[in-house]
PDB file of C-alpha atoms in Angstrom:
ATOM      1  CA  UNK A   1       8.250  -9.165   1.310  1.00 94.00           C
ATOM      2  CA  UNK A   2       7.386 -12.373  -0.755  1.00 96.00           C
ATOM      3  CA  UNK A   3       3.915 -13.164  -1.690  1.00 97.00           C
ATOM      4  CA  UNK A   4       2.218 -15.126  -4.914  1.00 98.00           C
ATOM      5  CA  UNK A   5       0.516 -13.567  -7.897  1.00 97.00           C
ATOM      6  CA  UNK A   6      -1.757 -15.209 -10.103  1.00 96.00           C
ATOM      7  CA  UNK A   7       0.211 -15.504 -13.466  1.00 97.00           C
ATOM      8  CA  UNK A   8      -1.546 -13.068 -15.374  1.00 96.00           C
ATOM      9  CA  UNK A   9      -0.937 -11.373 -19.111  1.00 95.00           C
ATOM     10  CA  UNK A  10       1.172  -8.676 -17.990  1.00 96.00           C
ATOM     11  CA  UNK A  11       3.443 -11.331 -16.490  1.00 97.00           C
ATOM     12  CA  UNK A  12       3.061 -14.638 -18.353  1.00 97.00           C
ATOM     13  CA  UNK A  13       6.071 -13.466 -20.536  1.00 97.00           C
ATOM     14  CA  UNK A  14       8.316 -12.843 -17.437  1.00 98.00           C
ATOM     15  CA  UNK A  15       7.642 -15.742 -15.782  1.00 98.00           C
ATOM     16  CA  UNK A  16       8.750 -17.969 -18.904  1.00 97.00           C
ATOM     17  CA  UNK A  17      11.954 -16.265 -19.125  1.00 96.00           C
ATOM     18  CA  UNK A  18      13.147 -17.431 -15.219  1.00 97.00           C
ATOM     19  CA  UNK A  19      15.203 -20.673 -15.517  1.00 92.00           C
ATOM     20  CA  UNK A  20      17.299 -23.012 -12.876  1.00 89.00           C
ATOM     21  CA  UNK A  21      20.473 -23.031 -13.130  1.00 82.00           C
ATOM     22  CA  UNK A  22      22.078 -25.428 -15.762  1.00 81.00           C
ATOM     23  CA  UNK A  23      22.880 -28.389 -13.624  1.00 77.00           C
ATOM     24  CA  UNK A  24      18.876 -28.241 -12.258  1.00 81.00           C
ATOM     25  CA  UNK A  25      17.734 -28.218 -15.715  1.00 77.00           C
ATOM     26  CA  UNK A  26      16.969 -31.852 -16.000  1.00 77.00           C
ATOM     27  CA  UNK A  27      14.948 -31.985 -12.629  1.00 84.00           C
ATOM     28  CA  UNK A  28      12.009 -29.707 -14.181  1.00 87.00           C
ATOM     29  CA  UNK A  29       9.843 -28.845 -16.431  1.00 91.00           C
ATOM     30  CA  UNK A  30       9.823 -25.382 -18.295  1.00 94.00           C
ATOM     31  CA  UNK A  31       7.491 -22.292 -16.931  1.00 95.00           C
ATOM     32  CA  UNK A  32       6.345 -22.168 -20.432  1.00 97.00           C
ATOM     33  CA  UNK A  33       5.568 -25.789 -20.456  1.00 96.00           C
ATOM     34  CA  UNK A  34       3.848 -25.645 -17.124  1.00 97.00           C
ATOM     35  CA  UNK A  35       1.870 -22.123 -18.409  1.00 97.00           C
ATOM     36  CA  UNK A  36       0.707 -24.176 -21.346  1.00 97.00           C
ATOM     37  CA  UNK A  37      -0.345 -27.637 -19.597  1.00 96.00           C
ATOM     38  CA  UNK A  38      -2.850 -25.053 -17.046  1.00 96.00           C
ATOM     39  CA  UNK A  39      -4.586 -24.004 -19.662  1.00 95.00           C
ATOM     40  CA  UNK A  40      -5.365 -27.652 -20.518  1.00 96.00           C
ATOM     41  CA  UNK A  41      -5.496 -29.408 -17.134  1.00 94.00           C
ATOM     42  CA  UNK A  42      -7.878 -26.789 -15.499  1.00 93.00           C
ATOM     43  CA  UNK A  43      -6.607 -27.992 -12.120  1.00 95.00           C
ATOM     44  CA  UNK A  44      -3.225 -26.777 -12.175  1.00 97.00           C
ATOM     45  CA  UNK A  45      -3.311 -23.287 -10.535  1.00 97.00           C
ATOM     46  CA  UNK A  46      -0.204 -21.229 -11.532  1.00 98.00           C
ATOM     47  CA  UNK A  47       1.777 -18.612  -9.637  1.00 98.00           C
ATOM     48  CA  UNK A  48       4.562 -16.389  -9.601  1.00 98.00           C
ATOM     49  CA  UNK A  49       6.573 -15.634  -6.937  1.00 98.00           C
ATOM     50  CA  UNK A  50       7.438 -12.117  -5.962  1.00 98.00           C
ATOM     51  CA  UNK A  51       9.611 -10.458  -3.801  1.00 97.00           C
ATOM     52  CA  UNK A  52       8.341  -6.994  -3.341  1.00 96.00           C
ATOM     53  CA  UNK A  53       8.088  -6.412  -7.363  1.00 95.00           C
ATOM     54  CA  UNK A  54      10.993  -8.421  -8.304  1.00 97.00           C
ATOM     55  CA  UNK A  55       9.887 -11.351  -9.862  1.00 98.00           C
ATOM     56  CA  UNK A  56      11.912 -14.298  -8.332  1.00 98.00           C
ATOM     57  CA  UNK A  57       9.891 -17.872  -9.091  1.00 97.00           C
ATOM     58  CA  UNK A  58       7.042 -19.686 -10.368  1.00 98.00           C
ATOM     59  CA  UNK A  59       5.063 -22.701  -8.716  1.00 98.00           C
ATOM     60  CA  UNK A  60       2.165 -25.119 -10.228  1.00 98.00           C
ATOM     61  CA  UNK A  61      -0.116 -26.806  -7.834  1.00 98.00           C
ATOM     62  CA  UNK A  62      -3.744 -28.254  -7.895  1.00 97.00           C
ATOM     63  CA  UNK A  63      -6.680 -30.612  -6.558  1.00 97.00           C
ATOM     64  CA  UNK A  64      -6.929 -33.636  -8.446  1.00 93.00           C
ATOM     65  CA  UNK A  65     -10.505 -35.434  -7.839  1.00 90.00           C
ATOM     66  CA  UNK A  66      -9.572 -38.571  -9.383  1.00 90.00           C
ATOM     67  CA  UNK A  67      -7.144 -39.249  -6.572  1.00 91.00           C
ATOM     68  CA  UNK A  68      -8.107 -36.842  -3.504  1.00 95.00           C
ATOM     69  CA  UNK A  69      -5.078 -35.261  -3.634  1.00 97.00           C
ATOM     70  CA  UNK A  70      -3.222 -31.612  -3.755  1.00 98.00           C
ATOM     71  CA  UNK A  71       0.292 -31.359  -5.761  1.00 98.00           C
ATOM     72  CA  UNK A  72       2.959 -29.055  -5.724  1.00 98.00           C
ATOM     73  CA  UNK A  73       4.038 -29.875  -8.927  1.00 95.00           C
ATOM     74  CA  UNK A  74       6.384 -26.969  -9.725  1.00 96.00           C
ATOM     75  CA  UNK A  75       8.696 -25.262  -7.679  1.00 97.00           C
ATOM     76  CA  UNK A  76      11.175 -22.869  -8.832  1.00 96.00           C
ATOM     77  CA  UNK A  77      13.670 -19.794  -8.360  1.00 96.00           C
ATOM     78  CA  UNK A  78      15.338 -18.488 -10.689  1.00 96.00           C
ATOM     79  CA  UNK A  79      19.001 -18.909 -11.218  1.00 94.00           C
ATOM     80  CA  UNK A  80      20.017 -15.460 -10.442  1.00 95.00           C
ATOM     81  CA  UNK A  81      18.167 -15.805  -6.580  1.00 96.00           C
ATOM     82  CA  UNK A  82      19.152 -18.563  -5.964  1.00 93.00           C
ATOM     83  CA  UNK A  83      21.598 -19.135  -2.948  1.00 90.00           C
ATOM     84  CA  UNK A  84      19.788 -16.073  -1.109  1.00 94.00           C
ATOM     85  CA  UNK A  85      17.486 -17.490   1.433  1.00 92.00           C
ATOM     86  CA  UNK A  86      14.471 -17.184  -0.480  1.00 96.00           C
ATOM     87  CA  UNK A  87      13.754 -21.481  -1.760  1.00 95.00           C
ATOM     88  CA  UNK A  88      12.720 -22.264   2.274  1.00 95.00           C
ATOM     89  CA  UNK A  89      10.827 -18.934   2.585  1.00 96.00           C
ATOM     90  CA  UNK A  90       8.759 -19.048  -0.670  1.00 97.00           C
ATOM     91  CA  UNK A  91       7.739 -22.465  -0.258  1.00 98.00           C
ATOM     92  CA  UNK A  92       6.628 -21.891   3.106  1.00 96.00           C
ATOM     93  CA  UNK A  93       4.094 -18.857   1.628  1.00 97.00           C
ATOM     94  CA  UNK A  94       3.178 -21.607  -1.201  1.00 98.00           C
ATOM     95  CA  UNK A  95       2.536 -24.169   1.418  1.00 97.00           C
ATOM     96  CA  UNK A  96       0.303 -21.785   3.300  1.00 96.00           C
ATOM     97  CA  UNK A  97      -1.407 -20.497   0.570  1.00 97.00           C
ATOM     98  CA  UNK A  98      -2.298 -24.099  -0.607  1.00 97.00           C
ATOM     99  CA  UNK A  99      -3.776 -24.958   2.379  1.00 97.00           C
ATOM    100  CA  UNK A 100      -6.187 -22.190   2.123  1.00 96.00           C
ATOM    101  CA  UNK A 101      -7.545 -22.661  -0.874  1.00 96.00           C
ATOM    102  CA  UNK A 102      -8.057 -26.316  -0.818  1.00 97.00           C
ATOM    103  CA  UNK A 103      -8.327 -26.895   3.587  1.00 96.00           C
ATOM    104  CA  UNK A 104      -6.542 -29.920   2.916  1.00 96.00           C
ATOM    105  CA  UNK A 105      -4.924 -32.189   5.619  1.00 97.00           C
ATOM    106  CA  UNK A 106      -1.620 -33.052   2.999  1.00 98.00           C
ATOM    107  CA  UNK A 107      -0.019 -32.125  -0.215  1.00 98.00           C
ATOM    108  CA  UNK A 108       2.109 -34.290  -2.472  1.00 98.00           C
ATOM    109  CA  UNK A 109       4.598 -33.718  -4.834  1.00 98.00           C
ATOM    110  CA  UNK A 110       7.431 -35.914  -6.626  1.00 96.00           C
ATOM    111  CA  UNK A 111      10.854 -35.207  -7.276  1.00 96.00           C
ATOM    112  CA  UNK A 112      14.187 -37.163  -8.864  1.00 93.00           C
ATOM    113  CA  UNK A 113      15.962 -39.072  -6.027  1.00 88.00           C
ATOM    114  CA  UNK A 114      19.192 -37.340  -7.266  1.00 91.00           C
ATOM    115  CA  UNK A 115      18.001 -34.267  -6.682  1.00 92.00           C
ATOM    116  CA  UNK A 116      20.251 -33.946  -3.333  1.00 92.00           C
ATOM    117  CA  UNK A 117      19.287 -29.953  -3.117  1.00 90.00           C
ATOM    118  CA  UNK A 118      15.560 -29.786  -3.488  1.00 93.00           C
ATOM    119  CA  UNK A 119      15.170 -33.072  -1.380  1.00 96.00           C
ATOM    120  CA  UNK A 120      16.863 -31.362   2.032  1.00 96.00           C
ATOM    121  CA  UNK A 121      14.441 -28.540   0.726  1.00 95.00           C
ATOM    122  CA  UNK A 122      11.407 -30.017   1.245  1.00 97.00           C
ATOM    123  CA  UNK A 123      12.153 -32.344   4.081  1.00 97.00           C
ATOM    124  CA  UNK A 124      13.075 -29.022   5.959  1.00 95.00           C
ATOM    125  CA  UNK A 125       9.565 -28.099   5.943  1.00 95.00           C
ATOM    126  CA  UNK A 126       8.318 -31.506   6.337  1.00 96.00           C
ATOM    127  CA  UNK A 127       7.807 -33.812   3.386  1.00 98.00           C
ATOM    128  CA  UNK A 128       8.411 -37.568   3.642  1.00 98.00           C
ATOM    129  CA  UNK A 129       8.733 -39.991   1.059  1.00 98.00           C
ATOM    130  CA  UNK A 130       5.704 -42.425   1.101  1.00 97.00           C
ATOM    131  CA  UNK A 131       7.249 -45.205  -0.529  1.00 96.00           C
ATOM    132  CA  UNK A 132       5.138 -44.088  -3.838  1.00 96.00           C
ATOM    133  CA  UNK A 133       6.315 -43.676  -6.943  1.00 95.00           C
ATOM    134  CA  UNK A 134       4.611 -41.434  -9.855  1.00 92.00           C
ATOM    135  CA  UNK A 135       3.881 -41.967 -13.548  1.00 87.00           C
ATOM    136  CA  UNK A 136       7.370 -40.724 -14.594  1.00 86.00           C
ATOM    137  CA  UNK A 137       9.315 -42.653 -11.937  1.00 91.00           C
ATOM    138  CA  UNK A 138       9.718 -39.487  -9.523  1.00 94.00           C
ATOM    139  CA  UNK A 139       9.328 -40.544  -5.871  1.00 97.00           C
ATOM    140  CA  UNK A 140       6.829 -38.928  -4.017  1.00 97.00           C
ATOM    141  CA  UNK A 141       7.054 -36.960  -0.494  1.00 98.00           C
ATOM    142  CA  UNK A 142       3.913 -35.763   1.586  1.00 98.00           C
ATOM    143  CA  UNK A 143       3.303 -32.966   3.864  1.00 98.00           C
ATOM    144  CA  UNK A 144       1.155 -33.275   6.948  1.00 97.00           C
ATOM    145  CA  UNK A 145      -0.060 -29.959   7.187  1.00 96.00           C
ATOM    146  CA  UNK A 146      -1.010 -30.431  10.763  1.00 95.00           C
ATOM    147  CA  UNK A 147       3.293 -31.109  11.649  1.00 93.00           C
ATOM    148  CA  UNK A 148       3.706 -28.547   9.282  1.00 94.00           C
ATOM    149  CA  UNK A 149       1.167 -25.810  10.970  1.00 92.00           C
ATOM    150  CA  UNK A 150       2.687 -26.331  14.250  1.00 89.00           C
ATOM    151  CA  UNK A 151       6.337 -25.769  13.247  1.00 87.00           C
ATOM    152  CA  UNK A 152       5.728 -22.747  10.787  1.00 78.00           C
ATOM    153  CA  UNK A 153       2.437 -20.852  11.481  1.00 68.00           C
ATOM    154  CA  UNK A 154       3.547 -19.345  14.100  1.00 56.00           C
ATOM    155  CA  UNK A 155       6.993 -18.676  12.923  1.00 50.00           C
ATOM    156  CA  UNK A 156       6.629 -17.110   9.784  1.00 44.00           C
TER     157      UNK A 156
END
């Protein structure tokens, strides 16, 4: 069973040590990194992904006042479980469990246009680019939670 856990100290170490695999390197930012910039920007929630206890991948998301919005900044499994069905399903549970927290009608993130693999990802479950383009010349992609709810509430 997958489910988040709030990146705690008995598994901040763990969580640093997953990685993408080499040719996905490029396309984001290290757990460590991400560990270390939430516990400056005070939005950015952090959260390991589980499957049962093995730890599998990390995401980073968070309200930003400023500009209204919710991020998925991070995204990630790990190397090794990769290729095993679980990228669609965890960021389904991530998607959910945003939505929760914040009741929010969309969530953004931004990824590398080249990144062929995490682009079919996300436009699986939804996200469309918007035509934006962030600080670090990532395009963005936004999910209407309402298209979202009614293709994967009540399938997951």
């Amino acid at each position: 069973m997958l489910y988040l856990k709030e990146v705690i100290i008995e598994n901040w170490k763990a969580v640093t040590s997953l990685s993408v695999s080499e040719n996905q390197q490029g396309y984001i930012e290290s757990n460590a990194f991400s560990l270390a910039e939430s516990k400056f920007l005070k939005q950015w929630r952090p959260a390991a992904i589980y499957d049962n206890k093995e730890l599998i991948g990390f995401a980073m998301y968070g309200y930003f006042d400023n500009e209204k919005r919710v991020w998925l900044d991070r995204f990630m499994i790990d190397s090794k479980y990769q290729g095993k069905g679980y990228g669609k399903k965890a960021l389904v549970i991530i998607i959910r469990h945003i939505v929760l927290e914040y009741e929010c009608k969309e969530i953004y993130l931004s990824i590398f246009k080249n990144n062929i693999i995490a682009e079919k990802l996300y436009k699986e479950v939804g996200f469309k680019f918007n035509g934006e383009r962030d600080e670090g010349g990532e395009f963005v992609m936004v999910l209407n939670v309402e298209d979202f709810e009614k293709q994967y509430v009540e399938k997951v």
